[in-house]
Every structure is written in C-alpha cells, then in structure tokens.
Amino acid sequence: MTVERDVMEYDVVVVGAGPAGLSAACRLKQKAAEAGTEINVCVVEKGSEVGAHILSGAVFEPRALDELFPDWKAKGAPLNVPVVRDDIYFFTSETAAVKTPNLFVPKTMHNEGNYIISAGNLCRWLAAQAEELGVEIYPGFAAQEAIVDEQNVVRGIVVGDLGINREGEHKDDYTPGMELRAKYTLFAEGCRGHLGKRLIAQYDLASEADPQHYAIGVKEIWEIPADKHVPGLVVHGAGWPLNSENPGGSFLYHFENNQILVGLIVDLAYSNPYLSPFDEFQRFKHHPVIKQYLDGGKRLAYGARAIVKGGINSLPKLVFPGGALVGDDAGMLNFAKIKGNHTAMKSGMLAAEAIAEKLAAGSEGGDVLDNYPAMFKDSWLYDELYRARNFGPAMHKFGTLVGAGLNYIDQNWFGGKAPWTLHDRVPDHTTLKLAADSQKIDYPKPDGKLSFDKLSSVFLSSTNHEEDQPVHLQLKDPSVPIAKNLPMYDEPAQRYCPAGVYEVVGDGDAKRFQINAQNCVHCKTCDIKDPAQNINWVAPEGGGGPNYANM
Amino acid sequence: MKALVSVKRVVDYNVRVQVKSDGSGVVTDGVKHSMNPFDEIAMEEAVRLKEKGKVTEIVAVTIGGAKNEETLRTALAFGADRAIHVKEEGEVQPLTAAKALAAVLKKEDAKLFICGKQAIDDDANQTGQMVAALLDIAQATFASKVEIEGDKAKVTREVDAGLETIEVDLPAVVTTDLRLNEPRYLKLPDIMKAKKKPIDATSFGDLGVTPGAGFKVTKTTPPPTRSKGVMVKTVDELVSALKGKGLL
Ligand SMILES: Cc1cc2nc3c(=O)[nH]c(=O)nc-3n(C[C@H](O)[C@H](O)[C@H](O)COP(=O)(O)OP(=O)(O)OC[C@H]3O[C@@H](n4cnc5c(N)ncnc54)[C@H](O)[C@@H]3O)c2cc1C
Ligand code: SF4
C-alpha cells in the first residue's frame, strides 16, 4: 500500500530537541542573521514536549553555552546553582566509604565554574531561544525513518504516522505522517539514536572506530529537609555496590528548592547477567553516605537513560551525503568527566557552522558536509575528547582502582596527553557470562522509604504510550528470548530494563516473553545490551514515552 | 453560525501530580501542561459541527499567562479559525473566568458556547453553568451528543439514570462529557498552519471584568497512601486474613 504524504521543504531538518539539536538550530539562525540571509530550520522531537525525554545529571560546563549565547544570564538561562564543593568517595562496603583527598582527584572531576542544572529545563530554555530566532519546533513527532534517494543521499525524514493498530493495520483515525525534506538533515537523537544506528550501518561509518561503549544511568529527584541541603554540593562515588567486573559510579547533586539529584551509572560492559541496575541503585541509596541526605526526604521523580561513553576512539565518521550526526547520536560525550551536554552543544554548533558555510557558498545540499569533521578536528571539543580517550578503556582493562590510578596519572601529569592510547574492542553486548557461571544476586526488599519497587518507580516517570499501536520494541527473532537468552543468561532483559518492560511469564513449556511496551522510558538499554542483539528499539507514535519534569 | 470554544491550559493528564511540601498547592514548575482533555472534546465537537455545515466560524478563547498561547495554537491546529487570548498572569477563579468568557461571548455574538464540563486541575465544574447564568441563556451540560436544528440544539446528556435528551434555544452553553467524541490526532501540516493563524490579545480590563477572590485555598494534601496488599493463595488464607483484620 503506498501512502500519500504531505511534503514540506526546509533548508535544514534536525531530529531531536536535545542540547545538540537545539544548539545546532540556534547557531544556524545566528549564522543566517549574520550573513543577512534566510535559513529555514525545523526540529522534530519525539517527546510530548521539549524536555520530556531529557534525562541528565547534571553538572553543566558552560563553555559551549558561553559561545552560543554570551548573554545567557541576561536571557534567563536556568543555570542557578554554581558548584561550591566536590566530594569524592570510594565506597568500600555497604556501610563504609573513604573520602578521596582532594589531592588525588583527577583534574577532570573538579567542577569549579560549573553549574548544577536540569538539562531538561536547559532544553526548554534553548527551545524558547530557538523559536525566537525563527526555528520551527514540533514536539510529539518522532522521525520514523530517513528518506534516502536512489543516489544514496539522505533527503530528510518521515515523521508521524498516527493511528496504526497493534497488528499494523490502519485504524479509523489513521493519519499519514509527513515528509520533511531538507538540503541537510542533522541527527541529534542522543545516545543510541535509532536512525543514527541505521545510518552508521548503512554508510559503514564506524568501520575505523572501536566498538561503541555504553552505560545506563538510573536517576531520581528527591526533596529533602532544608537543614541537610547544601546547594551546589557535588558528591561522586565509585565502588560498592558495583565492582571491577561490573563497574560504575554514582552521583548526588544538591540542586535548587531543597532538591537532590541522585543516580547510579552502571557500565553496560557488566558481566553478571543477574545484575539489575535498578536494584543496585535502590540498595545504593541505603549507604550511610547517601542515606544521611535522603532520610526524611521524599522522592519526586524517577527515570533512566543510556549514556554513550566510547569517546573519541569509538567515534564513527560524522558525515554522509546529505547529513551528519551530532551530540550523543555520534558519541560526543566526555566520559572522563561524565559530561556530554556541553560537548553535544558544541558538536551541534560546529555542524551548523559547516552547513551555513555550504549554503552561503550556494550549495543545494545533498553533498557530504566534509567541512564539519574538519572544523571538529580544529575545535576544543576534539582536544577535550582526545585528552579523555584513555579513561573508559583503563577502567575496563584494569578495574576501577588501578584504572582510576592510571587516569590520575594521565589527567594530572600528562594533561590527558599521555603517550599511550588504550583501546577497548569488546562490544558491551558480548560481556555477559553464562548464568550457570554467575552468582545470583539477592537484592534486599525495598523499604518504601529510601528504596522502591520498579513499578511504583516507573509510575513517577509519567510514561505513557497509546496502547493500540505496533510494539516499538521489535524482536528480530521472537524465539530468541525463551529459546536462547533464558537458558544461557536467565533472560537478562528482565533485569537490565529499568522500567519492567520485559517479563518471562508462565511455567515450564508455557513460558512466554512478555513485552509491556507502554512502560518504556526510552533509555535504549535493551537495544544495546541484549546479548543476541535481537531487540530493535524503534520510535513509537509521537508523544509517547516519559514525561520528565526538571530531569 | 459562530461557535466560541474555551480552552484551558492544565497540568497534563499523564503527569503524576506532586503536592508542594508546604501544602500551598501542587507543583506546576517545569511540569508538562496541555489542553484540558474535556476542552479537546469541545474543540473536536465544534470542528465536527463545522464539517457538517452547522457552524461557519470557530473562535477559541483562553484565559491565562503567556504560555497559554501554546494551548491556543493547539486549538487552531484542531480547526479554530482564530483565537482570543485573555491575558492574565495571576490566579483565575471560576467566577472570574465565567465573567470574562461571558464578556467575550457577548462581544463575539456567538450562538454556541462549548466548553469542557470541568477542568482536570481543579475539577470545579462551574464555569459553563455560570456563563449561562451570567448571560441568562440556556445551558445543556454533560453532553454526550449534540445536534443543531435551526435555532435549537438537541443535546443528549449523561445523567445518573441513563441518557436524557433536551432541546434548548440558541444561544446556549454546551458542556462536554467524556463520551461526546474522540478528539482527532493533530496532523503536522495543521500544526504548521496553526502557527500562522491570528490570535487577538485582550485583558480583564478591556472586558470590564474585575478579578475577585471568591475563596482561598487554605491547604492542599496528597491522598492517603494505600497500604500494601497481601497476596493470598487459597480461600482459607483469605478467610483467616479477613478474620485477622476483624472484617469477618
Ligand atoms: C544519568 C545521566 C547523567 C548525566 N550527567 C551528566 C552531567 O552531569 N553533565 C553533563 O554534561 N552530561 C551528563 N550526562 C550526559 C548528557 O545528558 C548527554 O550527553 C546529553 O544529553 C546529550 O545531548 P544530545 O542532544 O546529544 O542528546 P539527548 O539529550 O539524548 O537528546 C536527544 C533528543 O532527541 C529526541 N529524539 C531521539 N530520537 C528521536 C527521533 N527519532 N525523532 C524525534 N526525536 C528524537 C529525544 O527524545 C531527545 O529529546 C548524563 C547522562 C545521563 C544519562
Ligand atoms: S524497553 Fe528498552 S528502552 Fe524501554 S525502558 Fe526498557 S530497556 Fe529502556
């Protein structure tokens, strides 16, 4: 069945209203204004509003924002809480911890001059700036596919078919989507973008890079008693409840309004299939160092999102005919700092400058934006990512302690320019041990005060999906979960999914793999960690997914 | 015939509403807002009446701060021809809203005023009725079906005993119930066009309305949390559990 779709033409279409996409859109308009020309820019966002799907820490480095809007303060950007102190702990057991003396903290973990922010609110503000500059932003519309013509050139995207039922048939209210065609299309979908993933494969963009690496971050917002709240205090941690084979780290930021932003980041190269990042986080909150702040407080919000952490060694080629990858869709995050907001913004700005340059030279689009990688190479962004290149691999190769030592030497003695480059060529979905060779983990029961169960947590993400639509978590082979993953790894999806989407139900031969797609919070972990790479995350109907506030 | 539809910006129905720790209200900062679902039904009904040729022009009206423009753009994407923004940053109580809407209705000389039966934020269920009273015109509340015949409207209402069909003279106020219709998906091209449709700004002052405080919210509390259920496997277990609680 061919579908007639309306078509709109733009100079630039941006997929995703995160820091990367919005910065790109703003920069394009600024460049056009400087040159006294018009560049029309459209941004689509799968969240029901800008910010609804944004989840970050976040300690924010304002470097890129300073460049994009030097007058951000006057314009009311939501950077209200400067970092006042950095505490770093190594958790040695469930009750003990050592505070790292300042002297031994790698430079990259110092946060003077940075702010504790809600990245979602930063995006809401950036969207307002973009609209003021004339950018059209359409939240509630997911880019479903890239339009690729016979010459293998990306010509735009298809958005928003609505009203298709679970079986894939048109319902009464079926509404065909639209083609948004563009001279250049920027993909800014964030970590593990589903179109980005396809484009990387289709154009073989990652052939010269190390495999990409990921982590999952589980985060909550708490309101705590005022007398325990130290606005601007940053607390990072490593160690318990994780370990060298299942590494990760934690954060706890004292934000505004007596709020605390607390989370656990679990490396997706973990090896024990019984591990559940959600439950690790729940028990982590009982550690005395963390509990001291949360006791007597109230949990306000919950969410989870994957983090791209391969850095420069894993960076794919950034461009293909007619478009480019920016932000975490490309993998621009600096994992030595666990910061990707400023790098996402900068990469978006660079791509925008590259496009503006092409358009000013009279380009009709559809060509390769080769000036973008060149500008990237010359930028502080490249320099920053280059300096951080050994961080992740050192942790994977030598474990948290020795890895941290090496990183200390690399960052503080060599400024990140140590004469070695470590590589990590083992993809995260291959690191699981067999269930038979692994130790089961007995997670403590949630106490309903500091720790909670999955369902009541997912409830706080305010996630929702129209029920009667095709399941957006596609199994390439529906038999794999029960026939292979279950006997081999006790189907780890039951545990790595932070929203309880995957369940194995029934007994004996009647065992069945159930997908509760409405619960999905769009973290992308299943797409990354499934050992058989059998789960394909695709965009659901626009507007579906979490409704995060202040995340 | 001109129809006026009022649309309110409320905290989105998907959002888990949090009560502020000092009990002064609920958290609205940074929280997703959207058009009150009953107002979406009102917009949809107006558009259907226009598609049937019963209504010739649809005007959408909202009362509230700058962000309400978004709600009006949604109404315009549904199919409103133009919109009126009564600008007011402060709190608006139902009676004040009703006075302002009555003033707009009078000025526009619309024959049909459609609004939601209630807004999902304060659940007041008063505004439509008060607009009718202020203008001394007919009202048909909780509509589950609306038919326009000449200068009369035949409205089926959901009442406790079932359905009741009444006939009212126009001009009239109709408030929408959940089952009146299922609002359509907004199409991207319509949302694009909505950006270019006109919105007129006005104010309580222009409309001759003095906002008054009819009541004061003294306290907001969250509903009591339900204690955890117990899973029982057999009828015997159930019986003993009920006995244990002194319920049997
Ligand atoms: C737990 C956690 C803690 C973090 N802490 C920090 C920190 O302290 N400091 C820091 O700087 N960084 C931090 N980061 C990293 C930072 O959040 C990311 O690097 C940053 O968000 C990347 O920005 P982006 O614009 O590339 O992608 P994103 O912020 O992920 O935005 C992508 C947007 O695109 C939308 N989208 C995706 N696919 C589609 C589609 N097909 N159609 C339409 N829309 C689509 C998404 O809904 C989303 O709104 C943290 C991340 C996590 C998960
Ligand atoms: S289904 Fe996949 S993307 Fe959705 S919440 Fe679970 S792991 Fe994340």
PDB file of N, CA, C and O and ligand atoms in Angstrom, chain A residues 15-20 44-46 53-59 141-143 188-190 194 217 251 253 305-307 327-328 333 338-341 344, ligand 1:
ATOM      1  N   VAL A  15      16.726  16.268  13.822  1.00  0.00           N
ATOM      2  CA  VAL A  15      15.984  15.222  14.525  1.00  0.00           C
ATOM      3  C   VAL A  15      16.413  15.204  15.988  1.00  0.00           C
ATOM      4  O   VAL A  15      17.534  14.841  16.312  1.00  0.00           O
ATOM      5  N   GLY A  16      15.518  15.641  16.864  1.00  0.00           N
ATOM      6  CA  GLY A  16      15.814  15.590  18.292  1.00  0.00           C
ATOM      7  C   GLY A  16      16.083  16.965  18.887  1.00  0.00           C
ATOM      8  O   GLY A  16      16.986  17.672  18.443  1.00  0.00           O
ATOM      9  N   ALA A  17      15.260  17.347  19.868  1.00  0.00           N
ATOM     10  CA  ALA A  17      15.423  18.641  20.528  1.00  0.00           C
ATOM     11  C   ALA A  17      16.146  18.467  21.857  1.00  0.00           C
ATOM     12  O   ALA A  17      15.635  18.794  22.918  1.00  0.00           O
ATOM     13  N   GLY A  18      17.346  17.918  21.809  1.00  0.00           N
ATOM     14  CA  GLY A  18      18.229  17.876  22.976  1.00  0.00           C
ATOM     15  C   GLY A  18      19.218  19.025  22.860  1.00  0.00           C
ATOM     16  O   GLY A  18      19.075  19.884  21.985  1.00  0.00           O
ATOM     17  N   PRO A  19      20.210  19.041  23.754  1.00  0.00           N
ATOM     18  CA  PRO A  19      21.209  20.111  23.687  1.00  0.00           C
ATOM     19  C   PRO A  19      21.868  20.206  22.312  1.00  0.00           C
ATOM     20  O   PRO A  19      22.102  21.311  21.803  1.00  0.00           O
ATOM     21  N   ALA A  20      22.156  19.063  21.684  1.00  0.00           N
ATOM     22  CA  ALA A  20      22.843  19.079  20.382  1.00  0.00           C
ATOM     23  C   ALA A  20      21.954  19.684  19.300  1.00  0.00           C
ATOM     24  O   ALA A  20      22.355  20.607  18.594  1.00  0.00           O
ATOM     25  N   VAL A  44      12.272  18.290  14.920  1.00  0.00           N
ATOM     26  CA  VAL A  44      11.218  17.403  15.427  1.00  0.00           C
ATOM     27  C   VAL A  44      11.709  16.717  16.688  1.00  0.00           C
ATOM     28  O   VAL A  44      12.898  16.475  16.859  1.00  0.00           O
ATOM     29  N   GLU A  45      10.767  16.446  17.591  1.00  0.00           N
ATOM     30  CA  GLU A  45      11.108  15.867  18.891  1.00  0.00           C
ATOM     31  C   GLU A  45      10.061  14.817  19.234  1.00  0.00           C
ATOM     32  O   GLU A  45       8.865  15.097  19.189  1.00  0.00           O
ATOM     33  N   LYS A  46      10.514  13.612  19.594  1.00  0.00           N
ATOM     34  CA  LYS A  46       9.543  12.544  19.867  1.00  0.00           C
ATOM     35  C   LYS A  46       8.828  12.720  21.196  1.00  0.00           C
ATOM     36  O   LYS A  46       7.747  12.201  21.403  1.00  0.00           O
ATOM     37  N   HIS A  53      11.773  14.092  27.320  1.00  0.00           N
ATOM     38  CA  HIS A  53      12.594  12.876  27.236  1.00  0.00           C
ATOM     39  C   HIS A  53      14.046  13.136  27.619  1.00  0.00           C
ATOM     40  O   HIS A  53      14.902  12.300  27.388  1.00  0.00           O
ATOM     41  N   ILE A  54      14.319  14.295  28.176  1.00  0.00           N
ATOM     42  CA  ILE A  54      15.701  14.610  28.521  1.00  0.00           C
ATOM     43  C   ILE A  54      15.978  14.173  29.955  1.00  0.00           C
ATOM     44  O   ILE A  54      15.253  14.535  30.877  1.00  0.00           O
ATOM     45  N   LEU A  55      17.015  13.374  30.110  1.00  0.00           N
ATOM     46  CA  LEU A  55      17.446  12.968  31.446  1.00  0.00           C
ATOM     47  C   LEU A  55      18.959  13.099  31.481  1.00  0.00           C
ATOM     48  O   LEU A  55      19.658  12.528  30.663  1.00  0.00           O
ATOM     49  N   SER A  56      19.450  13.887  32.423  1.00  0.00           N
ATOM     50  CA  SER A  56      20.885  14.078  32.536  1.00  0.00           C
ATOM     51  C   SER A  56      21.207  14.190  34.015  1.00  0.00           C
ATOM     52  O   SER A  56      20.312  14.039  34.850  1.00  0.00           O
ATOM     53  N   GLY A  57      22.477  14.499  34.388  1.00  0.00           N
ATOM     54  CA  GLY A  57      22.822  14.576  35.810  1.00  0.00           C
ATOM     55  C   GLY A  57      22.140  15.720  36.544  1.00  0.00           C
ATOM     56  O   GLY A  57      21.190  15.486  37.288  1.00  0.00           O
ATOM     57  N   ALA A  58      22.521  16.961  36.342  1.00  0.00           N
ATOM     58  CA  ALA A  58      23.641  17.304  35.504  1.00  0.00           C
ATOM     59  C   ALA A  58      24.483  18.418  36.109  1.00  0.00           C
ATOM     60  O   ALA A  58      23.950  19.421  36.527  1.00  0.00           O
ATOM     61  N   VAL A  59      25.796  18.126  36.111  1.00  0.00           N
ATOM     62  CA  VAL A  59      26.734  19.220  36.316  1.00  0.00           C
ATOM     63  C   VAL A  59      27.097  19.725  34.927  1.00  0.00           C
ATOM     64  O   VAL A  59      27.513  18.948  34.070  1.00  0.00           O
ATOM     65  N   PHE A 141       6.383  14.564  17.604  1.00  0.00           N
ATOM     66  CA  PHE A 141       6.563  13.921  16.299  1.00  0.00           C
ATOM     67  C   PHE A 141       7.921  13.244  16.228  1.00  0.00           C
ATOM     68  O   PHE A 141       8.955  13.893  16.300  1.00  0.00           O
ATOM     69  N   ALA A 142       7.899  11.925  16.100  1.00  0.00           N
ATOM     70  CA  ALA A 142       9.140  11.159  16.022  1.00  0.00           C
ATOM     71  C   ALA A 142       9.536  10.988  14.565  1.00  0.00           C
ATOM     72  O   ALA A 142       8.684  10.752  13.712  1.00  0.00           O
ATOM     73  N   ALA A 143      10.819  11.125  14.307  1.00  0.00           N
ATOM     74  CA  ALA A 143      11.320  10.796  12.977  1.00  0.00           C
ATOM     75  C   ALA A 143      11.337   9.281  12.883  1.00  0.00           C
ATOM     76  O   ALA A 143      11.992   8.619  13.677  1.00  0.00           O
ATOM     77  N   ALA A 188      20.269  14.226  15.809  1.00  0.00           N
ATOM     78  CA  ALA A 188      20.659  14.619  17.172  1.00  0.00           C
ATOM     79  C   ALA A 188      19.791  13.871  18.167  1.00  0.00           C
ATOM     80  O   ALA A 188      19.194  14.443  19.059  1.00  0.00           O
ATOM     81  N   GLU A 189      19.691  12.552  17.972  1.00  0.00           N
ATOM     82  CA  GLU A 189      18.754  11.740  18.757  1.00  0.00           C
ATOM     83  C   GLU A 189      19.292  11.363  20.124  1.00  0.00           C
ATOM     84  O   GLU A 189      18.615  10.685  20.888  1.00  0.00           O
ATOM     85  N   GLY A 190      20.528  11.739  20.411  1.00  0.00           N
ATOM     86  CA  GLY A 190      21.104  11.335  21.687  1.00  0.00           C
ATOM     87  C   GLY A 190      21.643   9.929  21.611  1.00  0.00           C
ATOM     88  O   GLY A 190      21.714   9.308  20.536  1.00  0.00           O
ATOM     89  N   HIS A 194      17.891   5.745  17.078  1.00  0.00           N
ATOM     90  CA  HIS A 194      17.549   4.567  16.272  1.00  0.00           C
ATOM     91  C   HIS A 194      17.767   4.813  14.789  1.00  0.00           C
ATOM     92  O   HIS A 194      18.074   3.893  14.048  1.00  0.00           O
ATOM     93  N   GLY A 217      22.254   5.032  33.188  1.00  0.00           N
ATOM     94  CA  GLY A 217      22.110   5.873  34.374  1.00  0.00           C
ATOM     95  C   GLY A 217      20.682   5.805  34.877  1.00  0.00           C
ATOM     96  O   GLY A 217      19.731   5.962  34.107  1.00  0.00           O
ATOM     97  N   PHE A 251      26.294   9.519  41.504  1.00  0.00           N
ATOM     98  CA  PHE A 251      26.326  10.973  41.678  1.00  0.00           C
ATOM     99  C   PHE A 251      25.208  11.409  42.603  1.00  0.00           C
ATOM    100  O   PHE A 251      24.175  10.740  42.730  1.00  0.00           O
ATOM    101  N   TYR A 253      23.765  15.339  43.559  1.00  0.00           N
ATOM    102  CA  TYR A 253      23.955  16.780  43.409  1.00  0.00           C
ATOM    103  C   TYR A 253      22.896  17.529  44.203  1.00  0.00           C
ATOM    104  O   TYR A 253      21.708  17.219  44.120  1.00  0.00           O
ATOM    105  N   ARG A 305      18.316   6.465  31.548  1.00  0.00           N
ATOM    106  CA  ARG A 305      18.722   6.744  30.182  1.00  0.00           C
ATOM    107  C   ARG A 305      20.117   6.178  29.966  1.00  0.00           C
ATOM    108  O   ARG A 305      20.942   6.208  30.882  1.00  0.00           O
ATOM    109  N   ALA A 306      20.370   5.651  28.788  1.00  0.00           N
ATOM    110  CA  ALA A 306      21.709   5.157  28.478  1.00  0.00           C
ATOM    111  C   ALA A 306      22.646   6.329  28.207  1.00  0.00           C
ATOM    112  O   ALA A 306      22.218   7.414  27.843  1.00  0.00           O
ATOM    113  N   ILE A 307      23.913   6.075  28.421  1.00  0.00           N
ATOM    114  CA  ILE A 307      24.962   7.077  28.223  1.00  0.00           C
ATOM    115  C   ILE A 307      25.962   6.489  27.239  1.00  0.00           C
ATOM    116  O   ILE A 307      26.333   5.325  27.361  1.00  0.00           O
ATOM    117  N   GLY A 327      26.147  15.420  18.610  1.00  0.00           N
ATOM    118  CA  GLY A 327      25.871  15.071  20.012  1.00  0.00           C
ATOM    119  C   GLY A 327      26.083  13.603  20.296  1.00  0.00           C
ATOM    120  O   GLY A 327      26.931  12.945  19.684  1.00  0.00           O
ATOM    121  N   ASP A 328      25.299  13.079  21.200  1.00  0.00           N
ATOM    122  CA  ASP A 328      25.465  11.690  21.616  1.00  0.00           C
ATOM    123  C   ASP A 328      25.042  10.701  20.535  1.00  0.00           C
ATOM    124  O   ASP A 328      25.364   9.521  20.619  1.00  0.00           O
ATOM    125  N   LEU A 333      30.192  12.374  23.994  1.00  0.00           N
ATOM    126  CA  LEU A 333      30.296  12.566  25.443  1.00  0.00           C
ATOM    127  C   LEU A 333      31.726  12.353  25.958  1.00  0.00           C
ATOM    128  O   LEU A 333      32.443  11.497  25.465  1.00  0.00           O
ATOM    129  N   ILE A 338      32.115  12.464  32.721  1.00  0.00           N
ATOM    130  CA  ILE A 338      30.697  12.089  32.562  1.00  0.00           C
ATOM    131  C   ILE A 338      29.882  13.299  32.144  1.00  0.00           C
ATOM    132  O   ILE A 338      28.792  13.554  32.656  1.00  0.00           O
ATOM    133  N   LYS A 339      30.411  14.045  31.196  1.00  0.00           N
ATOM    134  CA  LYS A 339      29.669  15.220  30.734  1.00  0.00           C
ATOM    135  C   LYS A 339      29.504  15.158  29.233  1.00  0.00           C
ATOM    136  O   LYS A 339      30.462  14.988  28.498  1.00  0.00           O
ATOM    137  N   GLY A 340      28.270  15.317  28.824  1.00  0.00           N
ATOM    138  CA  GLY A 340      28.004  15.280  27.387  1.00  0.00           C
ATOM    139  C   GLY A 340      27.154  16.432  26.920  1.00  0.00           C
ATOM    140  O   GLY A 340      26.887  16.559  25.729  1.00  0.00           O
ATOM    141  N   ASN A 341      26.709  17.262  27.864  1.00  0.00           N
ATOM    142  CA  ASN A 341      25.829  18.357  27.440  1.00  0.00           C
ATOM    143  C   ASN A 341      26.590  19.433  26.675  1.00  0.00           C
ATOM    144  O   ASN A 341      26.153  19.858  25.603  1.00  0.00           O
ATOM    145  N   ALA A 344      27.795  17.968  23.389  1.00  0.00           N
ATOM    146  CA  ALA A 344      26.690  17.834  22.435  1.00  0.00           C
ATOM    147  C   ALA A 344      26.394  19.191  21.812  1.00  0.00           C
ATOM    148  O   ALA A 344      26.232  19.319  20.590  1.00  0.00           O
TER     149      ALA A 344
HETATM  150  C1  LIG C   1      22.273   9.668  34.271  1.00  0.00           C
HETATM  151  C2  LIG C   1      22.998  10.639  33.410  1.00  0.00           C
HETATM  152  C3  LIG C   1      23.804  11.609  33.985  1.00  0.00           C
HETATM  153  C4  LIG C   1      24.471  12.533  33.188  1.00  0.00           C
HETATM  154  N1  LIG C   1      25.192  13.510  33.794  1.00  0.00           N
HETATM  155  C5  LIG C   1      25.731  14.497  33.048  1.00  0.00           C
HETATM  156  C6  LIG C   1      26.348  15.608  33.658  1.00  0.00           C
HETATM  157  O1  LIG C   1      26.413  15.706  34.876  1.00  0.00           O
HETATM  158  N2  LIG C   1      26.857  16.580  32.868  1.00  0.00           N
HETATM  159  C7  LIG C   1      26.784  16.515  31.513  1.00  0.00           C
HETATM  160  O2  LIG C   1      27.243  17.436  30.830  1.00  0.00           O
HETATM  161  N3  LIG C   1      26.214  15.452  30.889  1.00  0.00           N
HETATM  162  C8  LIG C   1      25.673  14.455  31.631  1.00  0.00           C
HETATM  163  N4  LIG C   1      25.065  13.393  31.013  1.00  0.00           N
HETATM  164  C9  LIG C   1      25.139  13.275  29.552  1.00  0.00           C
HETATM  165  C10 LIG C   1      24.192  14.209  28.822  1.00  0.00           C
HETATM  166  O3  LIG C   1      22.908  14.125  29.355  1.00  0.00           O
HETATM  167  C11 LIG C   1      24.137  13.848  27.360  1.00  0.00           C
HETATM  168  O4  LIG C   1      25.432  13.803  26.868  1.00  0.00           O
HETATM  169  C12 LIG C   1      23.335  14.843  26.546  1.00  0.00           C
HETATM  170  O5  LIG C   1      22.001  14.786  26.920  1.00  0.00           O
HETATM  171  C13 LIG C   1      23.439  14.573  25.059  1.00  0.00           C
HETATM  172  O6  LIG C   1      22.690  15.506  24.352  1.00  0.00           O
HETATM  173  P1  LIG C   1      22.080  15.172  22.917  1.00  0.00           P
HETATM  174  O7  LIG C   1      21.418  16.418  22.473  1.00  0.00           O
HETATM  175  O8  LIG C   1      23.114  14.580  22.068  1.00  0.00           O
HETATM  176  O9  LIG C   1      21.020  14.022  23.181  1.00  0.00           O
HETATM  177  P2  LIG C   1      19.766  13.925  24.166  1.00  0.00           P
HETATM  178  O10 LIG C   1      19.915  14.855  25.296  1.00  0.00           O
HETATM  179  O11 LIG C   1      19.573  12.498  24.439  1.00  0.00           O
HETATM  180  O12 LIG C   1      18.553  14.470  23.281  1.00  0.00           O
HETATM  181  C14 LIG C   1      18.052  13.765  22.187  1.00  0.00           C
HETATM  182  C15 LIG C   1      16.640  14.212  21.911  1.00  0.00           C
HETATM  183  O13 LIG C   1      16.216  13.674  20.675  1.00  0.00           O
HETATM  184  C16 LIG C   1      14.949  13.096  20.807  1.00  0.00           C
HETATM  185  N5  LIG C   1      14.844  12.026  19.803  1.00  0.00           N
HETATM  186  C17 LIG C   1      15.552  10.877  19.767  1.00  0.00           C
HETATM  187  N6  LIG C   1      15.218  10.150  18.701  1.00  0.00           N
HETATM  188  C18 LIG C   1      14.274  10.846  18.032  1.00  0.00           C
HETATM  189  C19 LIG C   1      13.539  10.611  16.829  1.00  0.00           C
HETATM  190  N7  LIG C   1      13.742   9.523  16.081  1.00  0.00           N
HETATM  191  N8  LIG C   1      12.618  11.529  16.451  1.00  0.00           N
HETATM  192  C20 LIG C   1      12.415  12.652  17.195  1.00  0.00           C
HETATM  193  N9  LIG C   1      13.094  12.914  18.321  1.00  0.00           N
HETATM  194  C21 LIG C   1      14.019  12.037  18.733  1.00  0.00           C
HETATM  195  C22 LIG C   1      14.905  12.620  22.225  1.00  0.00           C
HETATM  196  O14 LIG C   1      13.582  12.471  22.676  1.00  0.00           O
HETATM  197  C23 LIG C   1      15.656  13.726  22.954  1.00  0.00           C
HETATM  198  O15 LIG C   1      14.810  14.765  23.341  1.00  0.00           O
HETATM  199  C24 LIG C   1      24.387  12.452  31.787  1.00  0.00           C
HETATM  200  C25 LIG C   1      23.586  11.477  31.203  1.00  0.00           C
HETATM  201  C26 LIG C   1      22.881  10.580  31.996  1.00  0.00           C
HETATM  202  C27 LIG C   1      22.013   9.570  31.344  1.00  0.00           C
END
